[in-house]
PDB file of C-alpha atoms in Angstrom:
ATOM      1  CA  MET A 708      23.087  -1.399  10.319  1.00 70.00           C
ATOM      2  CA  GLY A 709      22.561  -2.239   6.662  1.00 82.00           C
ATOM      3  CA  TYR A 710      21.126  -5.290   4.982  1.00 90.00           C
ATOM      4  CA  ASP A 711      21.812  -7.272   1.856  1.00 92.00           C
ATOM      5  CA  PHE A 712      18.455  -7.814   0.184  1.00 95.00           C
ATOM      6  CA  SER A 713      19.863  -9.500  -2.906  1.00 94.00           C
ATOM      7  CA  SER A 714      18.631 -13.007  -2.075  1.00 95.00           C
ATOM      8  CA  LEU A 715      15.016 -11.990  -1.519  1.00 96.00           C
ATOM      9  CA  ALA A 716      12.218 -12.771  -3.954  1.00 97.00           C
ATOM     10  CA  ILE A 717       9.595 -10.049  -3.747  1.00 98.00           C
ATOM     11  CA  LEU A 718       6.166 -10.076  -5.333  1.00 98.00           C
ATOM     12  CA  VAL A 719       4.712  -6.717  -6.395  1.00 98.00           C
ATOM     13  CA  VAL A 720       0.932  -6.721  -6.823  1.00 96.00           C
ATOM     14  CA  ASP A 721      -0.580  -3.598  -8.362  1.00 94.00           C
ATOM     15  CA  ASP A 722      -2.965  -2.946 -11.234  1.00 90.00           C
ATOM     16  CA  ASN A 723      -1.131   0.252 -12.113  1.00 90.00           C
ATOM     17  CA  PRO A 724       1.811  -0.559 -14.421  1.00 93.00           C
ATOM     18  CA  HIS A 725       3.534   2.718 -13.528  1.00 93.00           C
ATOM     19  CA  MET A 726       3.439   1.839  -9.851  1.00 94.00           C
ATOM     20  CA  ARG A 727       4.831  -1.613 -10.611  1.00 96.00           C
ATOM     21  CA  ASP A 728       7.629   0.037 -12.623  1.00 95.00           C
ATOM     22  CA  LEU A 729       8.387   2.349  -9.726  1.00 96.00           C
ATOM     23  CA  LEU A 730       8.476  -0.407  -7.120  1.00 97.00           C
ATOM     24  CA  ARG A 731      10.541  -2.695  -9.334  1.00 97.00           C
ATOM     25  CA  LEU A 732      13.054   0.109  -9.925  1.00 97.00           C
ATOM     26  CA  LEU A 733      13.361   0.852  -6.212  1.00 97.00           C
ATOM     27  CA  LEU A 734      13.683  -2.823  -5.281  1.00 97.00           C
ATOM     28  CA  ARG A 735      16.320  -3.434  -7.946  1.00 97.00           C
ATOM     29  CA  SER A 736      18.263  -0.376  -6.829  1.00 96.00           C
ATOM     30  CA  MET A 737      18.352  -1.783  -3.302  1.00 93.00           C
ATOM     31  CA  GLY A 738      19.809  -4.998  -4.643  1.00 94.00           C
ATOM     32  CA  VAL A 739      16.756  -7.277  -4.868  1.00 96.00           C
ATOM     33  CA  LYS A 740      17.433  -9.579  -7.802  1.00 95.00           C
ATOM     34  CA  THR A 741      14.109 -11.379  -8.035  1.00 97.00           C
ATOM     35  CA  VAL A 742      11.018  -9.223  -8.458  1.00 98.00           C
ATOM     36  CA  HIS A 743       7.820 -10.921  -9.586  1.00 98.00           C
ATOM     37  CA  GLU A 744       4.848  -8.861 -10.708  1.00 97.00           C
ATOM     38  CA  ALA A 745       1.109  -9.417 -10.755  1.00 96.00           C
ATOM     39  CA  GLU A 746      -1.603  -6.992 -11.773  1.00 93.00           C
ATOM     40  CA  ASN A 747      -4.213  -8.274  -9.367  1.00 92.00           C
ATOM     41  CA  GLY A 748      -4.683 -10.557  -6.401  1.00 92.00           C
ATOM     42  CA  ALA A 749      -5.819 -13.525  -8.490  1.00 93.00           C
ATOM     43  CA  MET A 750      -2.597 -13.476 -10.513  1.00 94.00           C
ATOM     44  CA  ALA A 751      -0.609 -13.035  -7.323  1.00 95.00           C
ATOM     45  CA  LEU A 752      -2.195 -16.097  -5.713  1.00 94.00           C
ATOM     46  CA  LYS A 753      -1.311 -18.132  -8.805  1.00 94.00           C
ATOM     47  CA  LEU A 754       2.294 -16.898  -8.652  1.00 95.00           C
ATOM     48  CA  LEU A 755       2.494 -17.783  -4.978  1.00 94.00           C
ATOM     49  CA  LYS A 756       1.723 -21.389  -5.832  1.00 92.00           C
ATOM     50  CA  GLU A 757       4.413 -21.495  -8.502  1.00 93.00           C
ATOM     51  CA  ARG A 758       7.276 -19.509  -6.978  1.00 93.00           C
ATOM     52  CA  ALA A 759       9.051 -19.104  -3.691  1.00 93.00           C
ATOM     53  CA  ILE A 760       8.147 -15.612  -2.533  1.00 95.00           C
ATOM     54  CA  ASP A 761       9.639 -13.986   0.577  1.00 96.00           C
ATOM     55  CA  ILE A 762       7.634 -10.756   0.776  1.00 97.00           C
ATOM     56  CA  ALA A 763       4.588  -9.378  -1.064  1.00 97.00           C
ATOM     57  CA  ILE A 764       4.052  -5.682  -1.662  1.00 98.00           C
ATOM     58  CA  CYS A 765       0.412  -5.241  -2.545  1.00 96.00           C
ATOM     59  CA  ASP A 766      -1.892  -2.404  -3.554  1.00 92.00           C
ATOM     60  CA  LEU A 767      -5.151  -2.112  -1.672  1.00 88.00           C
ATOM     61  CA  LEU A 768      -7.619  -1.241  -4.418  1.00 81.00           C
ATOM     62  CA  MET A 769      -7.493  -3.480  -7.472  1.00 80.00           C
ATOM     63  CA  ALA A 770     -10.035  -4.892  -9.871  1.00 76.00           C
ATOM     64  CA  GLU A 771     -11.018  -8.524  -9.338  1.00 78.00           C
ATOM     65  CA  VAL A 772      -9.201  -9.753  -6.214  1.00 84.00           C
ATOM     66  CA  ASP A 773      -8.174  -6.669  -4.223  1.00 89.00           C
ATOM     67  CA  GLY A 774      -5.441  -6.357  -1.622  1.00 92.00           C
ATOM     68  CA  ASN A 775      -7.607  -7.353   1.333  1.00 94.00           C
ATOM     69  CA  ALA A 776      -9.060 -10.380  -0.448  1.00 95.00           C
ATOM     70  CA  PHE A 777      -5.563 -11.437  -1.521  1.00 96.00           C
ATOM     71  CA  THR A 778      -4.319 -11.119   2.055  1.00 96.00           C
ATOM     72  CA  ARG A 779      -7.237 -13.088   3.506  1.00 95.00           C
ATOM     73  CA  GLU A 780      -6.718 -15.839   0.958  1.00 95.00           C
ATOM     74  CA  VAL A 781      -3.015 -16.088   1.817  1.00 95.00           C
ATOM     75  CA  ARG A 782      -3.713 -16.220   5.546  1.00 95.00           C
ATOM     76  CA  GLN A 783      -6.524 -18.737   5.239  1.00 91.00           C
ATOM     77  CA  SER A 784      -5.549 -20.985   2.388  1.00 83.00           C
ATOM     78  CA  ALA A 785      -1.891 -20.720   1.459  1.00 71.00           C
ATOM     79  CA  ALA A 786       0.175 -23.828   1.920  1.00 73.00           C
ATOM     80  CA  GLY A 787       2.737 -24.271   4.694  1.00 78.00           C
ATOM     81  CA  SER A 788       4.923 -21.332   5.592  1.00 81.00           C
ATOM     82  CA  GLN A 789       3.325 -19.090   2.965  1.00 89.00           C
ATOM     83  CA  ARG A 790       0.511 -18.440   5.423  1.00 93.00           C
ATOM     84  CA  TYR A 791       3.099 -16.344   7.270  1.00 94.00           C
ATOM     85  CA  LEU A 792       4.113 -14.387   4.175  1.00 95.00           C
ATOM     86  CA  PRO A 793       4.912 -10.780   5.113  1.00 96.00           C
ATOM     87  CA  ILE A 794       2.458  -8.590   3.185  1.00 97.00           C
ATOM     88  CA  ILE A 795       3.162  -4.874   2.905  1.00 97.00           C
ATOM     89  CA  MET A 796       0.034  -3.003   1.871  1.00 95.00           C
ATOM     90  CA  VAL A 797       0.544   0.086  -0.282  1.00 93.00           C
ATOM     91  CA  THR A 798      -2.218   2.596   0.268  1.00 87.00           C
ATOM     92  CA  GLY A 799      -3.036   6.231  -0.210  1.00 79.00           C
ATOM     93  CA  HIS A 800      -5.884   5.941   2.253  1.00 71.00           C
ATOM     94  CA  SER A 801      -5.616   7.358   5.704  1.00 69.00           C
ATOM     95  CA  GLU A 802      -9.177   6.624   6.840  1.00 74.00           C
ATOM     96  CA  ARG A 803      -9.177   4.531   9.971  1.00 83.00           C
ATOM     97  CA  LYS A 804     -11.795   2.080   8.716  1.00 85.00           C
ATOM     98  CA  VAL A 805      -9.764   1.358   5.573  1.00 86.00           C
ATOM     99  CA  ILE A 806      -6.588   0.743   7.561  1.00 89.00           C
ATOM    100  CA  GLU A 807      -8.428  -1.391  10.115  1.00 91.00           C
ATOM    101  CA  SER A 808     -10.045  -3.556   7.454  1.00 92.00           C
ATOM    102  CA  ALA A 809      -6.641  -4.232   5.874  1.00 94.00           C
ATOM    103  CA  ARG A 810      -5.110  -4.950   9.264  1.00 94.00           C
ATOM    104  CA  ASP A 811      -7.965  -7.318  10.106  1.00 94.00           C
ATOM    105  CA  ALA A 812      -7.440  -9.087   6.772  1.00 95.00           C
ATOM    106  CA  GLY A 813      -3.921  -9.917   8.002  1.00 96.00           C
ATOM    107  CA  VAL A 814      -1.663  -7.264   6.499  1.00 96.00           C
ATOM    108  CA  THR A 815       1.791  -7.119   8.094  1.00 96.00           C
ATOM    109  CA  GLU A 816       2.840  -3.522   7.420  1.00 94.00           C
ATOM    110  CA  PHE A 817       1.560  -0.447   5.605  1.00 93.00           C
ATOM    111  CA  LEU A 818       3.431   1.660   3.069  1.00 94.00           C
ATOM    112  CA  ARG A 819       1.832   5.047   2.566  1.00 90.00           C
ATOM    113  CA  LYS A 820       1.715   6.781  -0.804  1.00 87.00           C
ATOM    114  CA  PRO A 821       3.522   8.734  -2.039  1.00 88.00           C
ATOM    115  CA  ILE A 822       6.184   6.079  -1.910  1.00 92.00           C
ATOM    116  CA  THR A 823       9.691   7.251  -1.144  1.00 93.00           C
ATOM    117  CA  ALA A 824      12.967   5.362  -1.185  1.00 95.00           C
ATOM    118  CA  ARG A 825      13.302   5.742   2.569  1.00 95.00           C
ATOM    119  CA  SER A 826       9.760   4.609   3.385  1.00 95.00           C
ATOM    120  CA  LEU A 827      10.121   1.465   1.285  1.00 96.00           C
ATOM    121  CA  TYR A 828      13.532   0.684   2.774  1.00 96.00           C
ATOM    122  CA  LEU A 829      12.253   1.145   6.324  1.00 95.00           C
ATOM    123  CA  ARG A 830       9.251  -1.119   5.755  1.00 96.00           C
ATOM    124  CA  LEU A 831      11.462  -3.886   4.394  1.00 96.00           C
ATOM    125  CA  VAL A 832      13.851  -3.509   7.320  1.00 95.00           C
ATOM    126  CA  GLU A 833      10.887  -3.725   9.698  1.00 94.00           C
ATOM    127  CA  VAL A 834       9.746  -6.978   8.106  1.00 95.00           C
ATOM    128  CA  VAL A 835      13.244  -8.459   8.159  1.00 94.00           C
ATOM    129  CA  GLU A 836      14.355  -7.188  11.555  1.00 92.00           C
ATOM    130  CA  ARG A 837      11.182  -7.332  13.628  1.00 90.00           C
ATOM    131  CA  PRO A 838       8.759  -9.869  12.197  1.00 91.00           C
ATOM    132  CA  ARG A 839       5.396  -9.817  13.913  1.00 91.00           C
ATOM    133  CA  PRO A 840       4.274 -12.857  15.838  1.00 93.00           C
ATOM    134  CA  PHE A 841       1.146 -14.443  14.448  1.00 93.00           C
ATOM    135  CA  ILE A 842      -2.129 -14.732  16.313  1.00 93.00           C
ATOM    136  CA  GLN A 843      -4.426 -17.660  15.785  1.00 91.00           C
ATOM    137  CA  CYS A 844      -7.890 -17.713  17.303  1.00 89.00           C
ATOM    138  CA  ALA A 845     -11.392 -18.610  16.230  1.00 88.00           C
ATOM    139  CA  THR A 846     -11.960 -15.339  14.415  1.00 89.00           C
ATOM    140  CA  TYR A 847      -8.518 -14.334  13.169  1.00 92.00           C
ATOM    141  CA  PHE A 848      -5.282 -15.672  11.788  1.00 94.00           C
ATOM    142  CA  GLY A 849      -2.567 -13.192  10.944  1.00 94.00           C
ATOM    143  CA  PRO A 850       0.151 -10.933  12.296  1.00 95.00           C
ATOM    144  CA  ASP A 851      -0.310  -9.422  15.744  1.00 92.00           C
ATOM    145  CA  ARG A 852      -2.435  -6.354  14.991  1.00 87.00           C
ATOM    146  CA  ARG A 853      -1.103  -4.252  17.814  1.00 80.00           C
ATOM    147  CA  ARG A 854       1.159  -1.582  16.331  1.00 66.00           C
ATOM    148  CA  LYS A 855       2.930  -0.526  19.479  1.00 55.00           C
ATOM    149  CA  LYS A 856       3.649  -1.915  22.865  1.00 51.00           C
ATOM    150  CA  CYS A 857       1.495  -0.532  25.639  1.00 44.00           C
ATOM    151  CA  ASP A 858       0.277  -1.764  28.989  1.00 44.00           C
ATOM    152  CA  ASP A 859      -3.125  -0.182  28.572  1.00 44.00           C
ATOM    153  CA  PRO A 860      -5.351  -2.522  26.552  1.00 44.00           C
ATOM    154  CA  SER A 861      -7.866   0.266  26.008  1.00 43.00           C
ATOM    155  CA  VAL A 862      -5.413   1.881  23.619  1.00 39.00           C
ATOM    156  CA  TYR A 863      -6.078  -0.919  21.179  1.00 40.00           C
ATOM    157  CA  GLY A 864      -9.776  -1.369  21.762  1.00 42.00           C
ATOM    158  CA  SER A 865     -11.254  -4.489  23.204  1.00 43.00           C
ATOM    159  CA  ARG A 866     -12.388  -6.729  20.386  1.00 51.00           C
ATOM    160  CA  ARG A 867      -9.097  -8.353  19.439  1.00 57.00           C
ATOM    161  CA  ALA A 868      -8.170 -11.562  21.167  1.00 54.00           C
ATOM    162  CA  GLU A 869      -4.552 -10.450  21.475  1.00 57.00           C
ATOM    163  CA  ASP A 870      -5.713  -7.276  23.254  1.00 56.00           C
ATOM    164  CA  ARG A 871      -7.752  -9.196  25.779  1.00 55.00           C
ATOM    165  CA  GLY A 872      -4.737 -11.074  27.005  1.00 52.00           C
ATOM    166  CA  GLU A 873      -6.322 -14.358  26.088  1.00 47.00           C
ATOM    167  CA  ALA A 874      -3.192 -15.836  24.601  1.00 50.00           C
ATOM    168  CA  SER A 875      -3.031 -19.254  26.123  1.00 51.00           C
ATOM    169  CA  GLU A 876      -0.106 -20.741  24.315  1.00 56.00           C
ATOM    170  CA  ILE A 877       3.064 -19.440  22.722  1.00 60.00           C
ATOM    171  CA  VAL A 878       4.428 -21.564  19.904  1.00 61.00           C
ATOM    172  CA  PHE A 879       7.883 -21.120  18.406  1.00 55.00           C
ATOM    173  CA  LEU A 880       8.079 -22.601  14.943  1.00 56.00           C
ATOM    174  CA  ALA A 881      11.646 -23.676  14.339  1.00 45.00           C
ATOM    175  CA  GLU A 882      10.902 -25.110  10.924  1.00 42.00           C
ATOM    176  CA  ASP A 883       8.441 -24.306   8.179  1.00 43.00           C
ATOM    177  CA  ALA A 884       4.907 -25.224   9.099  1.00 41.00           C
TER     178      ALA A 884
ATOM    179  CA  MET B1011     -18.375 -13.213  21.267  1.00 43.00           C
ATOM    180  CA  THR B1012     -14.937 -13.807  22.674  1.00 49.00           C
ATOM    181  CA  GLY B1013     -13.616 -16.053  19.926  1.00 54.00           C
ATOM    182  CA  GLY B1014     -11.810 -18.201  22.475  1.00 65.00           C
ATOM    183  CA  PRO B1015      -8.189 -18.079  23.561  1.00 79.00           C
ATOM    184  CA  ALA B1016      -5.558 -16.916  21.128  1.00 84.00           C
ATOM    185  CA  ARG B1017      -2.444 -18.827  20.202  1.00 89.00           C
ATOM    186  CA  VAL B1018       0.711 -16.830  19.583  1.00 92.00           C
ATOM    187  CA  ILE B1019       2.944 -18.259  16.879  1.00 92.00           C
ATOM    188  CA  ARG B1020       6.483 -17.074  16.318  1.00 90.00           C
ATOM    189  CA  PRO B1021       7.732 -18.373  12.980  1.00 87.00           C
ATOM    190  CA  LYS B1022      11.483 -18.699  12.633  1.00 85.00           C
ATOM    191  CA  ASN B1023      12.937 -15.501  11.209  1.00 86.00           C
ATOM    192  CA  ARG B1024      14.816 -16.705   8.164  1.00 88.00           C
ATOM    193  CA  LEU B1025      14.805 -13.320   6.425  1.00 93.00           C
ATOM    194  CA  ALA B1026      17.146 -11.782   8.973  1.00 91.00           C
ATOM    195  CA  GLU B1027      19.661 -14.569   8.422  1.00 90.00           C
ATOM    196  CA  ARG B1028      19.427 -14.306   4.659  1.00 91.00           C
ATOM    197  CA  CYS B1029      19.713 -10.511   4.610  1.00 92.00           C
ATOM    198  CA  ALA B1030      22.677 -10.273   6.953  1.00 89.00           C
ATOM    199  CA  ALA B1031      25.202  -7.885   5.422  1.00 83.00           C
ATOM    200  CA  PRO B1032      28.928  -7.503   6.081  1.00 81.00           C
ATOM    201  CA  ALA B1033      29.795  -5.208   8.978  1.00 78.00           C
ATOM    202  CA  GLY B1034      29.974  -1.593   7.909  1.00 75.00           C
ATOM    203  CA  THR B1035      27.200  -1.929   5.329  1.00 75.00           C
ATOM    204  CA  SER B1036      25.259   1.300   5.462  1.00 86.00           C
ATOM    205  CA  GLY B1037      21.518   1.574   5.190  1.00 89.00           C
ATOM    206  CA  GLU B1038      21.877   5.279   4.395  1.00 92.00           C
ATOM    207  CA  ALA B1039      24.129   4.474   1.425  1.00 92.00           C
ATOM    208  CA  LEU B1040      21.486   2.082   0.130  1.00 93.00           C
ATOM    209  CA  ILE B1041      18.753   4.681   0.534  1.00 95.00           C
ATOM    210  CA  ALA B1042      20.927   7.209  -1.324  1.00 95.00           C
ATOM    211  CA  ARG B1043      21.313   4.720  -4.192  1.00 95.00           C
ATOM    212  CA  MET B1044      17.551   4.166  -4.266  1.00 96.00           C
ATOM    213  CA  GLU B1045      16.887   7.908  -4.231  1.00 96.00           C
ATOM    214  CA  ALA B1046      19.289   8.446  -7.129  1.00 97.00           C
ATOM    215  CA  ALA B1047      17.543   5.733  -9.143  1.00 97.00           C
ATOM    216  CA  LEU B1048      14.163   7.244  -8.281  1.00 96.00           C
ATOM    217  CA  ALA B1049      15.286  10.753  -9.285  1.00 96.00           C
ATOM    218  CA  ALA B1050      16.499   9.439 -12.654  1.00 96.00           C
ATOM    219  CA  HIS B1051      13.196   7.596 -13.157  1.00 96.00           C
ATOM    220  CA  VAL B1052      11.159  10.696 -12.307  1.00 95.00           C
ATOM    221  CA  GLU B1053      13.285  12.801 -14.655  1.00 95.00           C
ATOM    222  CA  ALA B1054      12.875  10.289 -17.488  1.00 95.00           C
ATOM    223  CA  ASN B1055       9.107  10.220 -16.933  1.00 94.00           C
ATOM    224  CA  ARG B1056       8.445  13.916 -16.356  1.00 90.00           C
ATOM    225  CA  ALA B1057       5.502  13.844 -18.743  1.00 94.00           C
ATOM    226  CA  LEU B1058       3.727  10.952 -17.012  1.00 95.00           C
ATOM    227  CA  ILE B1059       1.485  12.931 -14.654  1.00 96.00           C
ATOM    228  CA  PRO B1060       0.711  15.779 -17.107  1.00 95.00           C
ATOM    229  CA  ASP B1061      -0.167  13.163 -19.742  1.00 95.00           C
ATOM    230  CA  ARG B1062      -2.454  11.260 -17.391  1.00 95.00           C
ATOM    231  CA  VAL B1063      -4.104  14.522 -16.295  1.00 96.00           C
ATOM    232  CA  GLY B1064      -4.617  15.369 -19.982  1.00 95.00           C
ATOM    233  CA  GLU B1065      -6.529  12.099 -20.358  1.00 95.00           C
ATOM    234  CA  LEU B1066      -8.881  13.227 -17.595  1.00 95.00           C
ATOM    235  CA  ARG B1067     -10.090  16.059 -19.829  1.00 92.00           C
ATOM    236  CA  GLU B1068     -11.095  13.616 -22.567  1.00 93.00           C
ATOM    237  CA  LEU B1069     -12.745  11.230 -20.143  1.00 95.00           C
ATOM    238  CA  SER B1070     -14.639  14.102 -18.559  1.00 93.00           C
ATOM    239  CA  ALA B1071     -15.844  15.327 -21.960  1.00 91.00           C
ATOM    240  CA  GLN B1072     -17.046  11.794 -22.763  1.00 92.00           C
ATOM    241  CA  GLY B1073     -18.829  11.521 -19.399  1.00 90.00           C
ATOM    242  CA  ASP B1074     -16.880   8.307 -18.740  1.00 93.00           C
ATOM    243  CA  LYS B1075     -17.127   8.142 -14.941  1.00 92.00           C
ATOM    244  CA  ALA B1076     -15.571   4.682 -14.631  1.00 93.00           C
ATOM    245  CA  GLY B1077     -12.622   5.791 -16.753  1.00 94.00           C
ATOM    246  CA  LEU B1078     -12.319   9.018 -14.756  1.00 95.00           C
ATOM    247  CA  LEU B1079     -12.306   7.113 -11.482  1.00 94.00           C
ATOM    248  CA  ALA B1080      -9.621   4.690 -12.692  1.00 92.00           C
ATOM    249  CA  ALA B1081      -7.435   7.515 -14.014  1.00 94.00           C
ATOM    250  CA  ALA B1082      -7.901   9.715 -10.934  1.00 95.00           C
ATOM    251  CA  HIS B1083      -7.065   6.758  -8.672  1.00 91.00           C
ATOM    252  CA  GLU B1084      -3.885   6.106 -10.643  1.00 91.00           C
ATOM    253  CA  ILE B1085      -2.848   9.779 -10.556  1.00 94.00           C
ATOM    254  CA  LYS B1086      -3.542   9.894  -6.820  1.00 92.00           C
ATOM    255  CA  GLY B1087      -1.088   7.075  -6.199  1.00 90.00           C
ATOM    256  CA  LEU B1088       1.708   8.366  -8.406  1.00 93.00           C
ATOM    257  CA  ALA B1089       1.570  12.158  -8.322  1.00 94.00           C
ATOM    258  CA  GLY B1090       3.361  12.690  -5.019  1.00 92.00           C
ATOM    259  CA  THR B1091       6.311  10.522  -5.995  1.00 92.00           C
ATOM    260  CA  PHE B1092       6.620  12.410  -9.283  1.00 93.00           C
ATOM    261  CA  GLY B1093       6.675  15.804  -7.585  1.00 91.00           C
ATOM    262  CA  PHE B1094       3.019  16.778  -8.021  1.00 93.00           C
ATOM    263  CA  ALA B1095       1.762  16.571  -4.444  1.00 92.00           C
ATOM    264  CA  LEU B1096      -1.088  19.041  -4.954  1.00 94.00           C
ATOM    265  CA  ILE B1097      -2.246  17.191  -8.068  1.00 96.00           C
ATOM    266  CA  GLY B1098      -2.288  14.025  -5.976  1.00 94.00           C
ATOM    267  CA  ARG B1099      -4.498  15.750  -3.432  1.00 94.00           C
ATOM    268  CA  LEU B1100      -6.907  16.948  -6.128  1.00 96.00           C
ATOM    269  CA  ALA B1101      -6.968  13.461  -7.647  1.00 96.00           C
ATOM    270  CA  GLU B1102      -7.768  11.996  -4.232  1.00 94.00           C
ATOM    271  CA  SER B1103     -10.657  14.447  -3.841  1.00 96.00           C
ATOM    272  CA  LEU B1104     -11.978  13.510  -7.295  1.00 96.00           C
ATOM    273  CA  THR B1105     -11.562   9.809  -6.524  1.00 94.00           C
ATOM    274  CA  ARG B1106     -13.536  10.230  -3.331  1.00 93.00           C
ATOM    275  CA  TYR B1107     -16.307  12.092  -5.149  1.00 96.00           C
ATOM    276  CA  LEU B1108     -16.611   9.526  -7.936  1.00 95.00           C
ATOM    277  CA  ARG B1109     -16.311   6.500  -5.638  1.00 91.00           C
ATOM    278  CA  ASP B1110     -18.112   7.472  -2.436  1.00 90.00           C
ATOM    279  CA  LYS B1111     -20.525  10.231  -3.456  1.00 92.00           C
ATOM    280  CA  ASP B1112     -23.391  10.310  -5.913  1.00 89.00           C
ATOM    281  CA  ALA B1113     -21.070  11.829  -8.559  1.00 87.00           C
ATOM    282  CA  SER B1114     -23.965  13.509 -10.343  1.00 88.00           C
ATOM    283  CA  ASP B1115     -22.546  17.028 -10.366  1.00 91.00           C
ATOM    284  CA  GLU B1116     -20.580  17.257 -13.598  1.00 92.00           C
ATOM    285  CA  ALA B1117     -19.535  20.800 -12.766  1.00 94.00           C
ATOM    286  CA  LEU B1118     -17.741  19.564  -9.654  1.00 96.00           C
ATOM    287  CA  VAL B1119     -15.948  16.923 -11.711  1.00 95.00           C
ATOM    288  CA  ARG B1120     -14.910  19.577 -14.239  1.00 95.00           C
ATOM    289  CA  MET B1121     -13.653  21.853 -11.463  1.00 95.00           C
ATOM    290  CA  HIS B1122     -11.326  19.086 -10.284  1.00 96.00           C
ATOM    291  CA  VAL B1123     -10.155  18.312 -13.804  1.00 96.00           C
ATOM    292  CA  ASP B1124      -9.617  22.001 -14.641  1.00 95.00           C
ATOM    293  CA  ALA B1125      -7.643  22.534 -11.442  1.00 95.00           C
ATOM    294  CA  MET B1126      -5.422  19.553 -12.218  1.00 96.00           C
ATOM    295  CA  LEU B1127      -4.927  20.705 -15.815  1.00 95.00           C
ATOM    296  CA  ALA B1128      -3.906  24.132 -14.553  1.00 94.00           C
ATOM    297  CA  GLY B1129      -1.633  22.534 -11.985  1.00 93.00           C
ATOM    298  CA  VAL B1130       0.389  20.730 -14.643  1.00 93.00           C
ATOM    299  CA  SER B1131       0.242  23.589 -17.125  1.00 89.00           C
ATOM    300  CA  GLY B1132       3.415  25.024 -18.598  1.00 81.00           C
ATOM    301  CA  ASP B1133       1.981  28.460 -17.842  1.00 85.00           C
ATOM    302  CA  GLU B1134       3.437  29.546 -14.538  1.00 85.00           C
ATOM    303  CA  GLU B1135       0.544  31.878 -13.756  1.00 86.00           C
ATOM    304  CA  ARG B1136      -2.055  29.137 -14.301  1.00 84.00           C
ATOM    305  CA  ARG B1137       0.015  26.724 -12.280  1.00 82.00           C
ATOM    306  CA  GLY B1138       0.398  29.224  -9.469  1.00 85.00           C
ATOM    307  CA  ALA B1139      -3.368  29.655  -9.251  1.00 85.00           C
ATOM    308  CA  VAL B1140      -3.747  26.071  -8.073  1.00 83.00           C
ATOM    309  CA  THR B1141      -3.103  26.418  -4.388  1.00 86.00           C
ATOM    310  CA  GLU B1142      -3.730  24.515  -1.180  1.00 88.00           C
ATOM    311  CA  ALA B1143      -6.813  26.695  -0.732  1.00 91.00           C
ATOM    312  CA  VAL B1144      -8.217  25.504  -4.058  1.00 92.00           C
ATOM    313  CA  ALA B1145      -7.685  21.891  -3.050  1.00 93.00           C
ATOM    314  CA  ALA B1146      -9.233  22.514   0.361  1.00 94.00           C
ATOM    315  CA  GLY B1147     -12.247  24.190  -1.263  1.00 95.00           C
ATOM    316  CA  LEU B1148     -12.861  21.264  -3.593  1.00 96.00           C
ATOM    317  CA  GLU B1149     -12.440  18.796  -0.738  1.00 96.00           C
ATOM    318  CA  GLU B1150     -15.048  20.742   1.214  1.00 96.00           C
ATOM    319  CA  LEU B1151     -17.500  20.590  -1.699  1.00 96.00           C
ATOM    320  CA  VAL B1152     -16.948  16.845  -1.988  1.00 96.00           C
ATOM    321  CA  SER B1153     -17.466  16.345   1.730  1.00 95.00           C
ATOM    322  CA  ARG B1154     -20.855  18.082   1.473  1.00 94.00           C
ATOM    323  CA  ALA B1155     -22.006  16.134  -1.598  1.00 93.00           C
ATOM    324  CA  PRO B1156     -24.651  13.443  -1.099  1.00 90.00           C
ATOM    325  CA  LYS B1157     -23.346   9.930  -0.586  1.00 89.00           C
ATOM    326  CA  ALA B1158     -23.618   7.354  -3.320  1.00 84.00           C
ATOM    327  CA  PRO B1159     -26.805   5.300  -3.028  1.00 81.00           C
ATOM    328  CA  ALA B1160     -26.210   1.950  -1.337  1.00 76.00           C
ATOM    329  CA  ALA B1161     -25.537  -0.791  -3.877  1.00 66.00           C
TER     330      ALA B1161
END
């Protein structure tokens, strides 16, 4: 099944102008008409207040406000439905601690470098087709951090509230928060 | 600390509604269009990675570690997409050395830069000398280097 991405407004956040060029080109070629760009997280947060953004594609390592700080700020402070903004983190890192810190900041999906047309397409489809539920507890607000369904909680570790089966309430938001 | 019970929130999925395409729309056709655009972009910017690697030589000669780290990080992210996977691996190794290790061994920095310069060289023999084994060797040296002192 295909999608028509033309109505989406996507924010690309990267301090590397060549990477922004590349992402803009790929997004335009898949039909996205509105691509906003920011060279760091601080600029991206400002843009989020001024524009309606559907999805953010964000680099991890940036000067000033990096990808994790940007994500935390969106999850903790953004107004209304923007707290639920899908954030795709672009990273060349494969170290577990780096991935876990981004996931714990509230990143929705990861896009590994080198970026390919297919990998970008599949990440966008994932965000559109299977949005993650959000978890809210005393220590975390963000997308469900479990990456696959499994009955064995030990697969995910034991420190996440969603892993411990402590969900007490399921809320369906029909309208923007 | 348990953090208390978690609340599961399922926001309404408006993106799926907005991105609905007419029946018969093919994702593979879209990917093919993206790949064609990417190939044209890579072709039009063939000099990008060699140029950026060339800058590493100057930064290395100046002893500009911050500049080297920024340039190596940029090359790491782009090289694979532009067809220079091995250069990307070398840039990642250099990034790791400059960012996570004490970065005091200028010879090790030069070895990375020289390998990347050879890897983008127009000389086929020089280019061919930069192999997976070279990258693995440099990665091994970086892994053994002392860590950067805690800030």
